[in-house]
Amino acid sequence: MQVCVDLPEGLLAALKTSPDGLGREVRLAAAVTWYEQGKVSQEIAARVAGLDRTDFLLALVRSGAESFRVDLEDLDRELARG
């Protein structure tokens, strides 16, 4: 699927990137955001970013995002089970 987005003139120059580079950055930013919000899995986020899961996890670390989300209620249940 393709989505077209209008961006301001001069953005490529300001970011010192190419149209392809900007596309990669936008895809990664969307994937990281949606993963952090719990809207998509690691697998889907990696595909959105155009990366394999390992490279996506490394990108999460580089961006300072959480690599693994932990549901505290699930963790409490697991700990209670021993």
PDB file of C-alpha atoms in Angstrom, residues 21-74:
ATOM      1  CA  GLY A  21      16.107   8.702   3.067  1.00  0.00           C
ATOM      2  CA  LEU A  22      13.131  10.742   4.226  1.00  0.00           C
ATOM      3  CA  GLY A  23      10.811   7.859   3.382  1.00  0.00           C
ATOM      4  CA  ARG A  24      12.905   5.488   5.502  1.00  0.00           C
ATOM      5  CA  GLU A  25      12.941   7.981   8.399  1.00  0.00           C
ATOM      6  CA  VAL A  26       9.178   8.503   8.267  1.00  0.00           C
ATOM      7  CA  ARG A  27       8.494   4.771   8.127  1.00  0.00           C
ATOM      8  CA  LEU A  28      10.796   4.111  11.082  1.00  0.00           C
ATOM      9  CA  ALA A  29       9.310   6.964  13.109  1.00  0.00           C
ATOM     10  CA  ALA A  30       5.790   5.682  12.482  1.00  0.00           C
ATOM     11  CA  ALA A  31       6.785   2.108  13.332  1.00  0.00           C
ATOM     12  CA  VAL A  32       8.473   3.144  16.594  1.00  0.00           C
ATOM     13  CA  THR A  33       5.533   5.343  17.612  1.00  0.00           C
ATOM     14  CA  TRP A  34       2.896   2.731  16.845  1.00  0.00           C
ATOM     15  CA  TYR A  35       4.918   0.017  18.608  1.00  0.00           C
ATOM     16  CA  GLU A  36       5.387   2.195  21.717  1.00  0.00           C
ATOM     17  CA  GLN A  37       1.658   2.943  21.757  1.00  0.00           C
ATOM     18  CA  GLY A  38       0.894  -0.778  21.601  1.00  0.00           C
ATOM     19  CA  LYS A  39      -0.945  -0.422  18.299  1.00  0.00           C
ATOM     20  CA  VAL A  40       1.265  -2.907  16.426  1.00  0.00           C
ATOM     21  CA  SER A  41       3.482  -5.854  17.300  1.00  0.00           C
ATOM     22  CA  GLN A  42       7.263  -5.887  16.889  1.00  0.00           C
ATOM     23  CA  GLU A  43       6.829  -7.976  13.761  1.00  0.00           C
ATOM     24  CA  ILE A  44       4.427  -5.548  12.103  1.00  0.00           C
ATOM     25  CA  ALA A  45       6.436  -2.512  13.227  1.00  0.00           C
ATOM     26  CA  ALA A  46       9.568  -4.039  11.734  1.00  0.00           C
ATOM     27  CA  ARG A  47       7.769  -4.601   8.427  1.00  0.00           C
ATOM     28  CA  VAL A  48       6.482  -1.005   8.425  1.00  0.00           C
ATOM     29  CA  ALA A  49      10.046   0.197   9.006  1.00  0.00           C
ATOM     30  CA  GLY A  50      11.354  -2.091   6.253  1.00  0.00           C
ATOM     31  CA  LEU A  51      13.606  -3.931   8.709  1.00  0.00           C
ATOM     32  CA  ASP A  52      13.901  -7.414  10.140  1.00  0.00           C
ATOM     33  CA  ARG A  53      12.990  -7.744  13.821  1.00  0.00           C
ATOM     34  CA  THR A  54      16.590  -7.688  15.018  1.00  0.00           C
ATOM     35  CA  ASP A  55      17.349  -4.471  13.153  1.00  0.00           C
ATOM     36  CA  PHE A  56      14.069  -2.969  14.363  1.00  0.00           C
ATOM     37  CA  LEU A  57      14.995  -3.765  17.980  1.00  0.00           C
ATOM     38  CA  LEU A  58      18.390  -2.141  17.432  1.00  0.00           C
ATOM     39  CA  ALA A  59      16.646   0.918  15.959  1.00  0.00           C
ATOM     40  CA  LEU A  60      14.417   1.090  19.056  1.00  0.00           C
ATOM     41  CA  VAL A  61      17.487   1.103  21.285  1.00  0.00           C
ATOM     42  CA  ARG A  62      19.200   3.786  19.175  1.00  0.00           C
ATOM     43  CA  SER A  63      16.084   5.969  19.359  1.00  0.00           C
ATOM     44  CA  GLY A  64      15.791   5.548  23.135  1.00  0.00           C
ATOM     45  CA  ALA A  65      12.436   3.814  22.818  1.00  0.00           C
ATOM     46  CA  GLU A  66      11.447   0.848  24.954  1.00  0.00           C
ATOM     47  CA  SER A  67      12.412  -2.391  23.254  1.00  0.00           C
ATOM     48  CA  PHE A  68       9.963  -4.542  25.185  1.00  0.00           C
ATOM     49  CA  ARG A  69       6.639  -3.545  26.629  1.00  0.00           C
ATOM     50  CA  VAL A  70       5.708  -5.205  29.898  1.00  0.00           C
ATOM     51  CA  ASP A  71       2.140  -5.435  31.132  1.00  0.00           C
ATOM     52  CA  LEU A  72       2.509  -5.157  34.914  1.00  0.00           C
ATOM     53  CA  GLU A  73      -0.640  -7.163  35.595  1.00  0.00           C
ATOM     54  CA  ASP A  74       0.657 -10.022  33.431  1.00  0.00           C
TER      55      ASP A  74
END
